[in-house]
Tab-separated table of C-alpha atoms (C1' of nucleotides) in Angstrom:
chain	number	residue	atom	x	y	z
A	216	MET	CA	-2.918	52.189	-16.437
A	217	TYR	CA	-3.453	49.074	-14.358
A	218	THR	CA	-5.982	48.029	-11.729
A	219	VAL	CA	-5.145	46.269	-8.502
A	220	LYS	CA	-6.103	42.974	-10.037
A	221	GLU	CA	-3.844	43.421	-13.029
A	222	VAL	CA	-0.942	44.557	-10.928
A	223	SER	CA	-1.378	41.627	-8.580
A	224	LYS	CA	-1.156	39.239	-11.492
A	225	LEU	CA	1.721	41.081	-13.029
A	226	LEU	CA	3.879	41.048	-9.923
A	227	ASP	CA	2.591	37.821	-8.426
A	228	LEU	CA	1.206	39.444	-5.300
A	229	THR	CA	-2.306	39.005	-3.943
A	230	GLU	CA	-4.735	41.875	-4.289
A	231	HIS	CA	-4.719	42.071	-0.531
A	232	THR	CA	-0.996	42.592	-0.524
A	233	VAL	CA	-1.099	45.199	-3.257
A	234	ARG	CA	-3.673	47.206	-1.320
A	235	PHE	CA	-1.727	46.636	1.870
A	236	TYR	CA	1.450	48.039	0.360
A	237	THR	CA	-0.208	51.049	-1.227
A	238	ASP	CA	-2.077	51.806	1.983
A	239	LYS	CA	1.203	51.686	3.866
A	240	GLY	CA	2.610	54.299	1.529
A	241	LEU	CA	5.148	52.077	-0.174
A	242	VAL	CA	3.980	53.220	-3.598
A	243	PRO	CA	3.752	56.998	-3.413
A	244	SER	CA	2.993	57.442	-7.077
A	245	VAL	CA	-0.213	55.432	-7.043
A	246	GLN	CA	-3.247	57.443	-8.121
A	247	ARG	CA	-6.996	57.146	-7.765
A	248	ASP	CA	-9.566	57.526	-10.482
A	249	LYS	CA	-12.801	59.429	-9.963
A	250	ASN	CA	-14.323	56.340	-8.391
A	251	ASN	CA	-11.519	56.101	-5.914
A	252	ASN	CA	-10.049	53.029	-7.568
A	253	ARG	CA	-6.316	52.615	-7.316
A	254	LEU	CA	-4.662	53.254	-10.622
A	255	PHE	CA	-1.107	52.119	-11.296
A	256	ASP	CA	0.844	53.721	-14.066
A	257	GLN	CA	4.162	52.364	-15.228
A	258	GLU	CA	5.982	54.263	-12.543
A	259	SER	CA	3.853	52.840	-9.749
A	260	ILE	CA	4.519	49.381	-11.013
A	261	ASN	CA	8.203	50.140	-11.105
A	262	TRP	CA	8.036	51.303	-7.522
A	263	LEU	CA	6.297	48.122	-6.555
A	264	ILE	CA	8.988	46.092	-8.234
A	265	GLY	CA	11.549	47.995	-6.209
A	266	VAL	CA	9.579	47.334	-3.055
A	267	ARG	CA	9.552	43.646	-3.893
A	268	PHE	CA	13.313	43.638	-4.196
A	269	LEU	CA	13.694	45.321	-0.845
A	270	LYS	CA	11.248	42.894	0.743
A	271	GLN	CA	13.066	40.023	-0.875
A	272	CYS	CA	16.225	40.746	1.022
A	273	GLY	CA	14.461	40.858	4.342
A	274	MET	CA	13.484	44.504	4.816
A	275	SER	CA	10.338	44.956	6.857
A	276	VAL	CA	7.421	46.938	5.501
A	277	GLU	CA	8.196	49.556	8.116
A	278	ASP	CA	11.792	49.906	6.998
A	279	ILE	CA	10.813	50.068	3.359
A	280	LYS	CA	8.395	52.823	4.275
A	281	SER	CA	11.223	54.764	5.905
A	282	TYR	CA	13.334	54.280	2.829
A	283	VAL	CA	10.536	55.442	0.538
A	284	ASP	CA	10.096	58.508	2.724
A	285	LEU	CA	13.803	59.228	2.391
A	286	CYS	CA	13.415	59.059	-1.368
A	287	LEU	CA	10.600	61.565	-1.234
A	288	GLU	CA	12.584	63.884	0.988
A	289	GLY	CA	15.032	64.505	-1.804
A	290	ASN	CA	18.699	64.771	-2.529
A	291	SER	CA	19.760	65.451	1.055
A	292	THR	CA	19.111	61.825	1.950
A	293	ILE	CA	21.153	60.169	-0.740
A	294	GLN	CA	24.049	59.254	1.523
A	295	GLU	CA	21.663	57.667	3.965
A	296	ARG	CA	19.897	55.749	1.229
A	297	TYR	CA	23.206	54.618	-0.157
A	298	GLU	CA	24.101	53.074	3.154
A	299	ILE	CA	20.770	51.320	3.394
A	300	ILE	CA	21.218	49.829	-0.044
A	301	LEU	CA	24.748	48.756	0.772
A	302	LYS	CA	23.503	46.948	3.826
A	303	GLN	CA	20.766	45.230	1.864
A	304	LYS	CA	23.266	44.308	-0.785
A	305	VAL	CA	25.337	42.451	1.763
A	306	ILE	CA	22.240	40.685	3.012
A	307	ALA	CA	21.202	39.759	-0.499
A	308	GLN	CA	24.641	38.370	-1.230
A	309	ALA	CA	24.511	36.255	1.894
A	310	GLN	CA	21.103	35.009	0.805
A	311	LEU	CA	22.515	34.127	-2.545
A	312	GLU	CA	25.095	31.897	-0.935
A	313	GLU	CA	22.522	30.254	1.281
A	314	VAL	CA	20.124	29.637	-1.567
A	315	THR	CA	22.921	28.279	-3.691
A	316	ARG	CA	23.746	25.813	-0.945
A	317	THR	CA	20.077	24.936	-0.662
A	318	VAL	CA	19.769	24.208	-4.360
A	319	LYS	CA	22.810	22.035	-4.134
A	320	TYR	CA	21.395	20.167	-1.179
A	321	MET	CA	18.126	19.529	-3.007
A	322	GLU	CA	19.924	18.363	-6.114
A	323	GLU	CA	22.173	15.949	-4.285
A	324	LYS	CA	19.319	14.721	-2.155
A	325	ALA	CA	17.123	14.144	-5.195
A	326	ASN	CA	19.951	12.257	-6.859
A	327	HIS	CA	20.402	10.168	-3.790
A	328	TYR	CA	16.744	9.196	-3.699
A	329	LEU	CA	16.786	8.488	-7.384
A	330	LYS	CA	19.641	6.073	-6.951
A	331	ILE	CA	17.730	4.240	-4.257
A	332	ILE	CA	14.592	4.113	-6.370
A	333	LYS	CA	16.543	2.741	-9.291
A	334	GLY	CA	18.109	0.182	-7.047
A	335	VAL	CA	21.622	1.378	-7.654
A	336	ILE	CA	22.213	1.611	-3.945
A	337	PRO	CA	20.267	0.148	-1.046
A	338	ASP	CA	18.009	2.352	1.019
A	339	ASP	CA	19.258	3.818	4.246
A	340	THR	CA	16.313	5.428	5.855
A	341	ASN	CA	17.181	4.822	9.447
A	342	PRO	CA	19.052	7.382	11.500
A	343	GLY	CA	22.629	7.531	10.465
A	344	ASN	CA	21.505	7.710	6.875
A	345	TRP	CA	22.379	10.008	4.036
A	346	GLU	CA	21.119	13.040	5.902
A	347	SER	CA	23.900	12.444	8.326
A	348	LYS	CA	26.525	11.590	5.802
A	349	TYR	CA	25.682	14.536	3.626
A	350	ALA	CA	25.459	16.920	6.501
A	351	ASN	CA	28.659	15.573	7.955
A	352	ASN	CA	30.424	16.516	4.800
A	353	GLN	CA	28.678	19.833	4.676
A	354	LEU	CA	29.360	20.469	8.288
A	355	LYS	CA	32.977	21.263	7.851
A	356	LYS	CA	32.109	24.049	5.471
A	357	ALA	CA	29.038	24.988	7.448
A	358	GLN	CA	30.899	25.150	10.701
A	359	ALA	CA	33.546	27.265	9.118
A	360	ASP	CA	30.776	29.717	8.326
A	361	PHE	CA	29.011	29.575	11.620
A	362	LEU	CA	31.791	29.350	14.141
B	35	MET	CA	27.555	16.542	22.418
B	36	TYR	CA	26.102	20.026	22.266
B	37	THR	CA	23.658	21.974	24.385
B	38	VAL	CA	20.827	24.090	23.035
B	39	LYS	CA	22.909	27.195	23.444
B	40	GLU	CA	25.832	25.803	21.522
B	41	VAL	CA	23.634	24.506	18.737
B	42	SER	CA	21.879	27.836	18.462
B	43	LYS	CA	25.214	29.567	18.003
B	44	LEU	CA	26.441	26.946	15.616
B	45	LEU	CA	23.442	27.121	13.305
B	46	ASP	CA	22.546	30.752	13.864
B	47	LEU	CA	19.147	30.037	15.353
B	48	THR	CA	17.776	31.374	18.609
B	49	GLU	CA	17.538	29.019	21.555
B	50	HIS	CA	13.811	29.503	21.353
B	51	THR	CA	13.789	28.265	17.793
B	52	VAL	CA	15.988	25.267	18.538
B	53	ARG	CA	13.647	24.195	21.328
B	54	PHE	CA	10.673	24.942	19.127
B	55	TYR	CA	11.955	22.684	16.364
B	56	THR	CA	12.922	19.844	18.644
B	57	ASP	CA	9.567	20.060	20.434
B	58	LYS	CA	7.838	19.876	17.070
B	59	GLY	CA	9.674	16.682	16.316
B	60	LEU	CA	11.837	18.003	13.516
B	61	VAL	CA	14.947	16.517	15.084
B	62	PRO	CA	14.044	12.959	15.991
B	63	SER	CA	17.534	12.010	17.040
B	64	VAL	CA	17.802	14.557	19.821
B	65	GLN	CA	18.416	13.016	23.227
B	66	ARG	CA	18.035	14.098	26.823
B	67	ASP	CA	20.570	13.742	29.581
B	68	LYS	CA	19.641	12.622	33.074
B	69	ASN	CA	18.610	16.184	33.938
B	70	ASN	CA	16.290	16.327	30.967
B	71	ASN	CA	18.520	18.695	29.046
B	72	ARG	CA	18.449	18.417	25.286
B	73	LEU	CA	21.630	16.871	23.984
B	74	PHE	CA	22.595	17.166	20.333
B	75	ASP	CA	25.046	14.747	18.866
B	76	GLN	CA	26.526	15.173	15.430
B	77	GLU	CA	23.573	13.496	13.840
B	78	SER	CA	21.052	15.781	15.489
B	79	ILE	CA	22.960	18.764	14.263
B	80	ASN	CA	22.991	17.307	10.794
B	81	TRP	CA	19.257	16.859	10.970
B	82	LEU	CA	18.865	20.441	12.034
B	83	ILE	CA	20.957	21.564	9.114
B	84	GLY	CA	18.687	19.612	6.831
B	85	VAL	CA	15.668	21.204	8.453
B	86	ARG	CA	17.189	24.597	7.844
B	87	PHE	CA	17.572	23.830	4.174
B	88	LEU	CA	13.963	22.748	3.914
B	89	LYS	CA	12.811	25.833	5.754
B	90	GLN	CA	14.988	27.966	3.537
B	91	CYS	CA	13.042	27.004	0.458
B	92	GLY	CA	9.731	27.824	2.016
B	93	MET	CA	8.548	24.614	3.643
B	94	SER	CA	6.388	25.138	6.684
B	95	VAL	CA	7.268	23.548	9.993
B	96	GLU	CA	4.236	21.355	9.582
B	97	ASP	CA	5.336	20.099	6.174
B	98	ILE	CA	8.859	19.502	7.384
B	99	LYS	CA	7.397	17.470	10.217
B	100	SER	CA	5.497	15.345	7.710
B	101	TYR	CA	8.662	14.841	5.737
B	102	VAL	CA	10.614	13.852	8.823
B	103	ASP	CA	7.883	11.388	9.700
B	104	LEU	CA	8.159	9.924	6.228
B	105	CYS	CA	11.868	9.471	6.786
B	106	LEU	CA	11.217	7.625	10.013
B	107	GLU	CA	8.639	5.409	8.375
B	108	GLY	CA	11.294	3.819	6.253
B	109	ASN	CA	12.028	2.703	2.761
B	110	SER	CA	8.427	2.517	1.638
B	111	THR	CA	8.213	6.292	1.544
B	112	ILE	CA	11.208	6.990	-0.611
B	113	GLN	CA	9.223	7.734	-3.756
B	114	GLU	CA	7.086	10.196	-1.846
B	115	ARG	CA	10.098	11.860	-0.332
B	116	TYR	CA	11.741	12.034	-3.696
B	117	GLU	CA	8.787	13.991	-5.065
B	118	ILE	CA	8.821	16.367	-2.131
B	119	ILE	CA	12.475	17.080	-2.643
B	120	LEU	CA	11.977	17.568	-6.373
B	121	LYS	CA	9.289	20.129	-5.662
B	122	GLN	CA	11.485	21.945	-3.178
B	123	LYS	CA	14.319	21.859	-5.658
B	124	VAL	CA	12.219	23.716	-8.186
B	125	ILE	CA	11.265	26.251	-5.552
B	126	ALA	CA	14.869	26.693	-4.499
B	127	GLN	CA	15.929	27.217	-8.086
B	128	ALA	CA	13.279	29.885	-8.538
B	129	GLN	CA	14.522	31.531	-5.377
B	130	LEU	CA	18.009	31.462	-6.736
B	131	GLU	CA	16.922	33.430	-9.772
B	132	GLU	CA	15.000	35.917	-7.696
B	133	VAL	CA	17.846	36.454	-5.274
B	134	THR	CA	20.264	36.816	-8.151
B	135	ARG	CA	18.085	39.553	-9.563
B	136	THR	CA	17.889	41.156	-6.162
B	137	VAL	CA	21.648	41.228	-5.779
B	138	LYS	CA	21.945	42.787	-9.190
B	139	TYR	CA	19.369	45.415	-8.308
B	140	MET	CA	21.205	46.320	-5.120
B	141	GLU	CA	24.533	46.512	-6.893
B	142	GLU	CA	23.253	48.738	-9.640
B	143	LYS	CA	21.341	50.873	-7.204
B	144	ALA	CA	24.382	51.294	-4.979
B	145	ASN	CA	26.458	52.258	-7.997
B	146	HIS	CA	23.865	54.769	-8.997
B	147	TYR	CA	23.884	56.414	-5.594
B	148	LEU	CA	27.638	56.396	-5.539
B	149	LYS	CA	27.757	58.287	-8.791
B	150	ILE	CA	25.419	60.904	-7.420
B	151	ILE	CA	27.439	61.228	-4.238
B	152	LYS	CA	30.633	61.618	-6.208
B	153	GLY	CA	28.978	64.262	-8.343
B	154	VAL	CA	29.414	62.301	-11.528
B	155	ILE	CA	25.730	62.659	-12.289
B	156	PRO	CA	23.133	64.997	-10.830
B	157	ASP	CA	20.633	63.697	-8.348
B	158	ASP	CA	17.212	62.593	-9.444
B	159	THR	CA	15.252	61.889	-6.365
B	160	ASN	CA	11.814	62.904	-7.520
B	161	PRO	CA	9.379	60.452	-9.004
B	162	GLY	CA	10.432	59.474	-12.462
B	163	ASN	CA	13.898	58.858	-11.098
B	164	TRP	CA	16.243	55.942	-11.438
B	165	GLU	CA	13.827	53.590	-9.754
B	166	SER	CA	11.614	54.072	-12.723
B	167	LYS	CA	14.311	53.885	-15.319
B	168	TYR	CA	15.816	50.787	-13.798
B	169	ALA	CA	12.500	49.115	-13.318
B	170	ASN	CA	11.432	50.037	-16.790
B	171	ASN	CA	14.364	48.135	-18.126
B	172	GLN	CA	13.761	45.261	-15.767
B	173	LEU	CA	10.105	45.201	-16.571
B	174	LYS	CA	10.485	43.645	-19.952
B	175	LYS	CA	12.214	40.671	-18.420
B	176	ALA	CA	9.969	40.751	-15.386
B	177	GLN	CA	6.849	40.853	-17.431
B	178	ALA	CA	8.085	38.006	-19.530
B	179	ASP	CA	8.277	36.031	-16.319
B	180	PHE	CA	5.002	37.081	-14.859
B	181	LEU	CA	2.681	37.252	-17.824
C	246	DC	C1'	-34.630	49.054	-15.105
C	247	DT	C1'	-32.387	45.621	-13.091
C	248	DA	C1'	-28.915	42.407	-12.414
C	249	DC	C1'	-24.266	41.520	-12.253
C	250	DT	C1'	-19.546	42.463	-11.926
C	251	DA	C1'	-15.721	44.783	-10.239
C	252	DC	C1'	-13.928	47.850	-7.676
C	253	DC	C1'	-13.798	50.159	-3.104
C	254	DT	C1'	-14.132	50.658	2.263
C	255	DT	C1'	-13.779	49.212	7.329
C	256	DC	C1'	-13.851	45.655	10.689
C	257	DG	C1'	-12.428	41.741	12.607
C	258	DT	C1'	-10.572	37.146	13.057
C	259	DG	C1'	-7.049	33.586	11.921
C	260	DT	C1'	-2.296	31.993	10.755
C	261	DT	C1'	2.675	31.051	10.912
C	262	DA	C1'	6.826	31.137	13.092
C	263	DC	C1'	8.580	32.676	15.946
C	264	DA	C1'	10.289	36.503	20.111
C	265	DC	C1'	10.109	37.390	24.669
C	266	DG	C1'	9.164	37.488	29.531
C	267	DA	C1'	7.458	35.390	33.915
C	268	DA	C1'	7.575	31.987	37.227
C	269	DG	C1'	8.993	28.124	39.081
C	270	DT	C1'	12.014	23.758	39.178
C	271	DC	C1'	16.222	21.235	39.140
C	272	DA	C1'	21.358	20.298	39.230
C	273	DA	C1'	26.102	21.338	39.146
C	274	DT	C1'	29.584	24.577	40.291
C	275	DA	C1'	32.252	28.438	42.944
D	122	DT	C1'	25.036	29.729	49.841
D	123	DA	C1'	24.563	31.925	45.674
D	124	DT	C1'	24.903	31.884	41.067
D	125	DT	C1'	24.529	29.801	36.708
D	126	DG	C1'	22.235	27.351	33.204
D	127	DA	C1'	19.333	24.290	31.806
D	128	DC	C1'	14.477	23.046	31.876
D	129	DT	C1'	9.116	23.596	32.048
D	130	DT	C1'	4.413	25.838	31.143
D	131	DC	C1'	1.840	29.840	30.290
D	132	DG	C1'	0.820	33.696	28.104
D	133	DT	C1'	1.295	37.776	25.338
D	134	DG	C1'	3.059	40.161	21.247
D	135	DT	C1'	4.548	40.624	16.435
D	136	DA	C1'	4.832	40.762	11.209
D	137	DA	C1'	2.792	40.187	7.120
D	138	DC	C1'	-0.325	38.886	5.499
D	139	DA	C1'	-5.034	35.711	4.257
D	140	DC	C1'	-9.647	35.785	4.293
D	141	DG	C1'	-14.470	36.782	4.866
D	142	DA	C1'	-18.356	39.905	5.942
D	143	DA	C1'	-20.913	43.837	5.235
D	144	DG	C1'	-21.987	47.661	2.844
D	145	DG	C1'	-21.135	51.359	-0.880
D	146	DT	C1'	-20.524	52.940	-5.762
D	147	DA	C1'	-19.920	52.688	-10.795
D	148	DG	C1'	-20.289	50.715	-15.278
D	149	DT	C1'	-22.020	47.262	-18.370
D	150	DA	C1'	-25.282	43.760	-20.295
D	151	DG	C1'	-29.782	41.937	-20.969
DNA sequence: CTACTACCTTCGTGTTACACGAAGTCAATA
DNA sequence: TATTGACTTCGTGTAACACGAAGGTAGTAG
């Protein structure tokens, strides 16, 4: 059994957020002790982890609430829930691509700066610099995605 | 040369956001035509793409502005910029792990639902369901990360 | 017994990064 | 002439919190 504080540490959420989520009904299994303190058992923590995943891929608190309610409604809603998860899966996959590109950008950028610092190449801070060159290269791929 | 509308389509931002960013000075190379319309050349678009990457890994508009200002200040700020990028790189890499986990969660969850729908396994909607079982498995890894 | 700590509550304000609409102004185009 | 599309400022609204205040209760330590 965990307190709000422990859970917040465990899942890297603020206590505020943990209370916020439970109050919004995102963690139906959360209990109270005789002093009205929130008590999280393993299951509640598991729920919270699930909630974090759903949040992660851009679901609003409201939408997560709806989803949780569907879960509580029972087996009749499984098709509906399946479709929600499928949609989120697609979103998460798109995020994965974006984040992968971002990591790559940061890596190449860091390398670029490092080279300048080490004097391997001259600096080029002014407009028309690496930002441009890098992005110009990226743009072909990027545009293919966006257009 | 691109208009706000075109850029917004190209980079999947709203026109509001594009104006917002340019007004905040995140795209120093943006020009105006004789009618005061924002005009984006290739370089401005590249800048915007860079801004998007920085945003992506959690930098605030304010911090991006500071970074952009550092860029404009010139070669003396390269070390500082290098450190910023390194920090963002770490953040982006952490995001990558999180998103990877999220994708996995969604995939496994979708598979689970699919099995229920196809009648391969019975439903288990009530508390103590798959959410718990999945999360219980995840928890060991998760806890290793968080504790 | 009292002080302190750790929960809880409600209330209310502040923040970020926008979204959105209103109203009014230009300028080019049909 | 009317529409279109850009612009501006102003102002409100929103989500998901962050944070502090004020006040309550419960358990522990000195």
